[in-house]
C-alpha cells in the first residue's frame, strides 16, 4: 500500500534563511508526488508536483522540491523564507490510478 | 482559484440527524475525493470516485455514503450524525486522462454535531 511520511511536526526558520520540509514515500511503481499548503481556516492550495522528468521541480511562491528515487524522498525547499510562508504543509502521493494519500503535515514557522 | 464548491461552509446539527454535504466542480474532472480533517491535523480519506457510477471507500468510510450520478457532483451523506463527526470535511477533484494530476480543493465544510 502507498504511504507518505513527514518526519517533522514543526520546522522553525528565521526569515531570509533557507528552509527544508522533509517527505518520504512508499509506493509500488512510479510515484506521483505533490506538495500542498494550508493557511488557517482555508482549503489546501497546490504548490508543485513531480510526475516525471527533471528531479528538481519548481512551483508557486518560490518553492521547489527535489525528487530522489534512491532515497524515496521529495523534500520541499525554498532558498529564502518569508514570514508569510508560515503555514501547514502537506506532502501527498498517488500510486497510478488509486487515491491521493497525504502525510500528517508539517507546520512551518518563519520568524522575523 | 479552482472551480470547486462546497456547501454549506458551516453547519451545526443535532445528534442523530441525517446530513448531506454538497460538493460540485465545474472543471469536468473525473476523480473526486472526500477527506476529513481536524483543525491543523492530517487528512483522512473517506471516499473517492473515478467517475460517474464509480465510488471507492477510504479509511474512514464506514459511517458515510457517497454517490456519483453526475460528473460534477459528489455529495457525502452521514446517515446519523454523532459528536465524533465534528470536523472539517474537504472535497477535491482532479483530472485523469491516463495519468493522475494535481487535485484542487474546495474551501471545506466545518461540521459541528451537538
mmCIF file of C-alpha atoms in Angstrom:
data_model
loop_
_atom_site.group_PDB
_atom_site.id
_atom_site.type_symbol
_atom_site.label_atom_id
_atom_site.label_comp_id
_atom_site.label_asym_id
_atom_site.label_seq_id
_atom_site.Cartn_x
_atom_site.Cartn_y
_atom_site.Cartn_z
ATOM 1 C CA UNK A 1 0.000 0.000 0.000
ATOM 2 C CA UNK A 2 1.137 3.515 -0.665
ATOM 3 C CA UNK A 3 2.152 5.791 2.190
ATOM 4 C CA UNK A 4 3.868 9.092 2.827
ATOM 5 C CA UNK A 5 5.751 10.276 5.898
ATOM 6 C CA UNK A 6 6.614 13.757 7.113
ATOM 7 C CA UNK A 7 9.030 13.173 9.989
ATOM 8 C CA UNK A 8 8.865 16.696 11.441
ATOM 9 C CA UNK A 9 5.761 18.070 13.127
ATOM 10 C CA UNK A 10 7.223 21.565 13.066
ATOM 11 C CA UNK A 11 10.031 23.382 11.304
ATOM 12 C CA UNK A 12 11.264 26.724 12.604
ATOM 13 C CA UNK A 13 13.369 29.039 10.466
ATOM 14 C CA UNK A 14 14.368 32.694 10.521
ATOM 15 C CA UNK A 15 13.222 34.966 7.724
ATOM 16 C CA UNK A 16 15.747 35.084 4.915
ATOM 17 C CA UNK A 17 17.210 31.680 5.720
ATOM 18 C CA UNK A 18 16.705 28.627 3.507
ATOM 19 C CA UNK A 19 14.025 26.152 4.532
ATOM 20 C CA UNK A 20 13.512 22.440 4.001
ATOM 21 C CA UNK A 21 10.403 20.420 4.815
ATOM 22 C CA UNK A 22 11.010 16.695 4.565
ATOM 23 C CA UNK A 23 8.892 13.999 2.937
ATOM 24 C CA UNK A 24 9.481 10.329 2.217
ATOM 25 C CA UNK A 25 7.138 7.973 0.397
ATOM 26 C CA UNK A 26 6.411 4.338 -0.300
ATOM 27 C CA UNK A 27 4.586 3.175 -3.430
ATOM 28 C CA UNK A 28 4.663 0.346 -5.899
ATOM 29 C CA UNK A 29 5.867 1.552 -9.258
ATOM 30 C CA UNK A 30 6.444 5.163 -10.210
ATOM 31 C CA UNK A 31 5.130 7.738 -7.752
ATOM 32 C CA UNK A 32 3.217 10.892 -8.454
ATOM 33 C CA UNK A 33 4.226 13.354 -5.722
ATOM 34 C CA UNK A 34 2.697 16.632 -4.623
ATOM 35 C CA UNK A 35 3.109 19.414 -2.086
ATOM 36 C CA UNK A 36 0.182 21.435 -0.748
ATOM 37 C CA UNK A 37 -0.028 24.360 1.664
ATOM 38 C CA UNK A 38 -2.875 25.184 4.035
ATOM 39 C CA UNK A 39 -3.431 28.534 5.699
ATOM 40 C CA UNK A 40 -5.719 28.789 8.767
ATOM 41 C CA UNK A 41 -9.395 28.171 8.035
ATOM 42 C CA UNK A 42 -8.690 27.578 4.357
ATOM 43 C CA UNK A 43 -8.677 24.649 1.974
ATOM 44 C CA UNK A 44 -5.498 23.215 0.532
ATOM 45 C CA UNK A 45 -3.557 25.018 -2.188
ATOM 46 C CA UNK A 46 -1.441 23.128 -4.680
ATOM 47 C CA UNK A 47 2.261 24.132 -4.688
ATOM 48 C CA UNK A 48 4.073 21.750 -7.022
ATOM 49 C CA UNK A 49 4.224 18.225 -8.382
ATOM 50 C CA UNK A 50 6.596 15.571 -9.659
ATOM 51 C CA UNK A 51 5.219 13.238 -12.303
ATOM 52 C CA UNK A 52 8.230 12.523 -14.467
ATOM 53 C CA UNK A 53 11.280 14.307 -15.873
ATOM 54 C CA UNK A 54 13.691 16.579 -14.001
ATOM 55 C CA UNK A 55 14.254 15.674 -10.393
ATOM 56 C CA UNK A 56 14.117 19.328 -9.335
ATOM 57 C CA UNK A 57 10.673 20.815 -9.793
ATOM 58 C CA UNK A 58 9.697 24.419 -9.270
ATOM 59 C CA UNK A 59 6.360 25.601 -8.040
ATOM 60 C CA UNK A 60 4.399 28.523 -6.695
ATOM 61 C CA UNK A 61 5.723 31.263 -4.381
ATOM 62 C CA UNK A 62 9.386 30.376 -4.994
ATOM 63 C CA UNK A 63 9.133 26.849 -3.646
ATOM 64 C CA UNK A 64 10.894 23.904 -5.220
ATOM 65 C CA UNK A 65 11.232 20.224 -4.431
ATOM 66 C CA UNK A 66 13.790 17.576 -5.217
ATOM 67 C CA UNK A 67 12.760 14.055 -6.117
ATOM 68 C CA UNK A 68 15.262 11.427 -5.013
ATOM 69 C CA UNK A 69 14.296 7.955 -6.164
ATOM 70 C CA UNK A 70 17.049 6.093 -4.306
ATOM 71 C CA UNK A 71 16.100 7.719 -1.003
ATOM 72 C CA UNK A 72 12.352 7.729 -1.826
ATOM 73 C CA UNK A 73 12.219 11.368 -0.789
ATOM 74 C CA UNK A 74 10.577 14.539 -2.068
ATOM 75 C CA UNK A 75 11.748 17.372 0.179
ATOM 76 C CA UNK A 76 10.274 20.854 -0.180
ATOM 77 C CA UNK A 77 12.738 23.723 -0.260
ATOM 78 C CA UNK A 78 12.930 27.480 -0.549
ATOM 79 C CA UNK A 79 16.161 29.491 -0.727
ATOM 80 C CA UNK A 80 14.919 32.405 1.390
ATOM 81 C CA UNK A 81 11.966 32.055 3.765
ATOM 82 C CA UNK A 82 9.339 34.753 4.286
ATOM 83 C CA UNK A 83 7.174 35.279 7.371
ATOM 84 C CA UNK A 84 4.179 34.843 5.066
ATOM 85 C CA UNK A 85 5.343 31.287 4.307
ATOM 86 C CA UNK A 86 4.259 30.277 7.802
ATOM 87 C CA UNK A 87 1.554 27.640 7.289
ATOM 88 C CA UNK A 88 0.825 23.918 7.367
ATOM 89 C CA UNK A 89 2.476 21.944 4.562
ATOM 90 C CA UNK A 90 1.360 18.560 3.293
ATOM 91 C CA UNK A 91 3.182 16.093 1.112
ATOM 92 C CA UNK A 92 0.988 13.724 -0.889
ATOM 93 C CA UNK A 93 1.500 10.689 -3.080
ATOM 94 C CA UNK A 94 -0.614 8.804 -5.528
ATOM 95 C CA UNK A 95 0.108 5.409 -6.966
ATOM 96 C CA UNK A 96 -1.121 5.434 -10.541
ATOM 97 C CA UNK A 97 -4.864 5.036 -10.732
ATOM 98 C CA UNK A 98 -5.520 5.000 -6.976
ATOM 99 C CA UNK A 99 -6.325 7.668 -4.398
ATOM 100 C CA UNK A 100 -4.305 10.679 -3.250
ATOM 101 C CA UNK A 101 -2.830 9.997 0.197
ATOM 102 C CA UNK A 102 -1.417 12.704 2.463
ATOM 103 C CA UNK A 103 1.284 12.865 5.092
ATOM 104 C CA UNK A 104 0.351 14.134 8.542
ATOM 105 C CA UNK A 105 1.589 17.638 7.765
ATOM 106 C CA UNK A 106 4.433 19.882 8.928
ATOM 107 C CA UNK A 107 3.879 23.282 10.483
ATOM 108 C CA UNK A 108 6.357 25.822 9.152
ATOM 109 C CA UNK A 109 7.027 28.801 11.379
ATOM 110 C CA UNK A 110 9.120 31.644 9.975
ATOM 111 C CA UNK A 111 10.233 34.243 12.481
ATOM 112 C CA UNK A 112 11.115 37.830 11.645
ATOM 113 C CA UNK B 1 -8.993 29.888 -7.771
ATOM 114 C CA UNK B 2 -10.182 26.397 -8.662
ATOM 115 C CA UNK B 3 -13.849 25.951 -9.517
ATOM 116 C CA UNK B 4 -14.864 23.547 -6.797
ATOM 117 C CA UNK B 5 -17.574 24.487 -4.352
ATOM 118 C CA UNK B 6 -18.714 23.076 -1.064
ATOM 119 C CA UNK B 7 -21.935 23.888 0.755
ATOM 120 C CA UNK B 8 -22.641 24.658 3.439
ATOM 121 C CA UNK B 9 -19.431 26.261 4.738
ATOM 122 C CA UNK B 10 -20.548 25.831 8.332
ATOM 123 C CA UNK B 11 -23.162 23.501 9.816
ATOM 124 C CA UNK B 12 -24.316 22.870 13.370
ATOM 125 C CA UNK B 13 -26.641 19.917 13.746
ATOM 126 C CA UNK B 14 -28.071 17.687 16.457
ATOM 127 C CA UNK B 15 -27.047 14.123 17.171
ATOM 128 C CA UNK B 16 -28.909 11.523 15.126
ATOM 129 C CA UNK B 17 -29.747 13.802 12.223
ATOM 130 C CA UNK B 18 -29.097 12.816 8.631
ATOM 131 C CA UNK B 19 -26.970 15.311 6.725
ATOM 132 C CA UNK B 20 -25.641 15.697 3.216
ATOM 133 C CA UNK B 21 -22.583 17.762 2.412
ATOM 134 C CA UNK B 22 -22.540 19.060 -1.124
ATOM 135 C CA UNK B 23 -19.571 19.289 -3.477
ATOM 136 C CA UNK B 24 -19.628 20.477 -7.078
ATOM 137 C CA UNK B 25 -16.903 21.167 -9.604
ATOM 138 C CA UNK B 26 -17.124 22.844 -12.992
ATOM 139 C CA UNK B 27 -13.821 21.618 -14.394
ATOM 140 C CA UNK B 28 -15.102 18.335 -15.822
ATOM 141 C CA UNK B 29 -12.708 16.370 -13.614
ATOM 142 C CA UNK B 30 -13.089 12.626 -13.473
ATOM 143 C CA UNK B 31 -11.742 11.952 -9.992
ATOM 144 C CA UNK B 32 -13.285 13.361 -6.854
ATOM 145 C CA UNK B 33 -12.404 12.877 -3.198
ATOM 146 C CA UNK B 34 -13.735 13.473 0.304
ATOM 147 C CA UNK B 35 -11.356 13.951 3.222
ATOM 148 C CA UNK B 36 -11.905 14.569 6.924
ATOM 149 C CA UNK B 37 -9.537 16.904 8.728
ATOM 150 C CA UNK B 38 -9.491 18.046 12.338
ATOM 151 C CA UNK B 39 -8.013 21.579 12.655
ATOM 152 C CA UNK B 40 -4.293 21.576 11.925
ATOM 153 C CA UNK B 41 -4.186 17.830 11.617
ATOM 154 C CA UNK B 42 -3.730 15.267 8.870
ATOM 155 C CA UNK B 43 -6.264 14.491 6.140
ATOM 156 C CA UNK B 44 -8.055 11.164 6.267
ATOM 157 C CA UNK B 45 -9.542 9.777 3.050
ATOM 158 C CA UNK B 46 -13.250 8.991 3.377
ATOM 159 C CA UNK B 47 -14.390 8.159 -0.159
ATOM 160 C CA UNK B 48 -13.279 8.747 -3.716
ATOM 161 C CA UNK B 49 -14.616 8.286 -7.213
ATOM 162 C CA UNK B 50 -13.056 7.629 -10.605
ATOM 163 C CA UNK B 51 -16.082 8.937 -12.468
ATOM 164 C CA UNK B 52 -19.849 8.562 -12.891
ATOM 165 C CA UNK B 53 -21.255 5.500 -11.096
ATOM 166 C CA UNK B 54 -17.860 4.789 -9.516
ATOM 167 C CA UNK B 55 -17.277 5.070 -5.764
ATOM 168 C CA UNK B 56 -14.495 3.664 -3.605
ATOM 169 C CA UNK B 57 -14.044 3.514 0.154
ATOM 170 C CA UNK B 58 -11.231 5.125 2.049
ATOM 171 C CA UNK B 59 -10.074 4.574 5.621
ATOM 172 C CA UNK B 60 -12.987 6.412 7.247
ATOM 173 C CA UNK B 61 -15.824 5.253 5.030
ATOM 174 C CA UNK B 62 -17.841 3.133 7.454
ATOM 175 C CA UNK B 63 -20.176 5.858 8.711
ATOM 176 C CA UNK B 64 -20.944 7.666 5.477
ATOM 177 C CA UNK B 65 -22.020 7.134 1.898
ATOM 178 C CA UNK B 66 -21.402 8.927 -1.391
ATOM 179 C CA UNK B 67 -22.916 8.905 -4.851
ATOM 180 C CA UNK B 68 -21.650 9.997 -8.254
ATOM 181 C CA UNK B 69 -24.595 10.314 -10.594
ATOM 182 C CA UNK B 70 -23.187 13.310 -12.434
ATOM 183 C CA UNK B 71 -19.571 14.139 -13.212
ATOM 184 C CA UNK B 72 -19.729 17.493 -11.476
ATOM 185 C CA UNK B 73 -21.476 16.441 -8.267
ATOM 186 C CA UNK B 74 -20.190 14.254 -5.391
ATOM 187 C CA UNK B 75 -22.333 14.552 -2.234
ATOM 188 C CA UNK B 76 -21.373 12.978 1.099
ATOM 189 C CA UNK B 77 -24.127 11.710 3.422
ATOM 190 C CA UNK B 78 -23.934 10.931 7.121
ATOM 191 C CA UNK B 79 -26.980 8.820 7.960
ATOM 192 C CA UNK B 80 -26.878 9.558 11.704
ATOM 193 C CA UNK B 81 -24.627 12.353 12.894
ATOM 194 C CA UNK B 82 -22.635 11.866 16.102
ATOM 195 C CA UNK B 83 -20.416 14.275 18.083
ATOM 196 C CA UNK B 84 -17.402 12.270 16.846
ATOM 197 C CA UNK B 85 -18.253 13.510 13.338
ATOM 198 C CA UNK B 86 -17.416 17.063 14.383
ATOM 199 C CA UNK B 87 -14.625 18.037 11.992
ATOM 200 C CA UNK B 88 -13.832 19.767 8.722
ATOM 201 C CA UNK B 89 -14.737 17.971 5.513
ATOM 202 C CA UNK B 90 -12.765 18.749 2.353
ATOM 203 C CA UNK B 91 -13.788 17.866 -1.176
ATOM 204 C CA UNK B 92 -11.301 17.708 -4.046
ATOM 205 C CA UNK B 93 -11.221 16.877 -7.737
ATOM 206 C CA UNK B 94 -8.559 16.054 -10.289
ATOM 207 C CA UNK B 95 -8.299 15.327 -13.952
ATOM 208 C CA UNK B 96 -7.415 11.841 -15.048
ATOM 209 C CA UNK B 97 -6.573 11.270 -18.696
ATOM 210 C CA UNK B 98 -4.397 8.205 -18.407
ATOM 211 C CA UNK B 99 -2.261 9.968 -15.822
ATOM 212 C CA UNK B 100 -3.053 11.384 -12.404
ATOM 213 C CA UNK B 101 -2.681 15.122 -11.916
ATOM 214 C CA UNK B 102 -2.890 17.530 -9.002
ATOM 215 C CA UNK B 103 -6.128 17.771 -7.059
ATOM 216 C CA UNK B 104 -7.959 21.020 -6.438
ATOM 217 C CA UNK B 105 -9.701 21.555 -3.125
ATOM 218 C CA UNK B 106 -12.862 23.277 -2.039
ATOM 219 C CA UNK B 107 -12.966 25.618 0.949
ATOM 220 C CA UNK B 108 -14.364 22.931 3.199
ATOM 221 C CA UNK B 109 -17.442 22.379 5.364
ATOM 222 C CA UNK B 110 -16.944 22.763 9.083
ATOM 223 C CA UNK B 111 -19.410 20.437 10.809
ATOM 224 C CA UNK B 112 -20.346 20.580 14.477
ATOM 225 C CA UNK B 113 -22.588 17.877 15.917
ATOM 226 C CA UNK B 114 -24.128 18.754 19.280
#
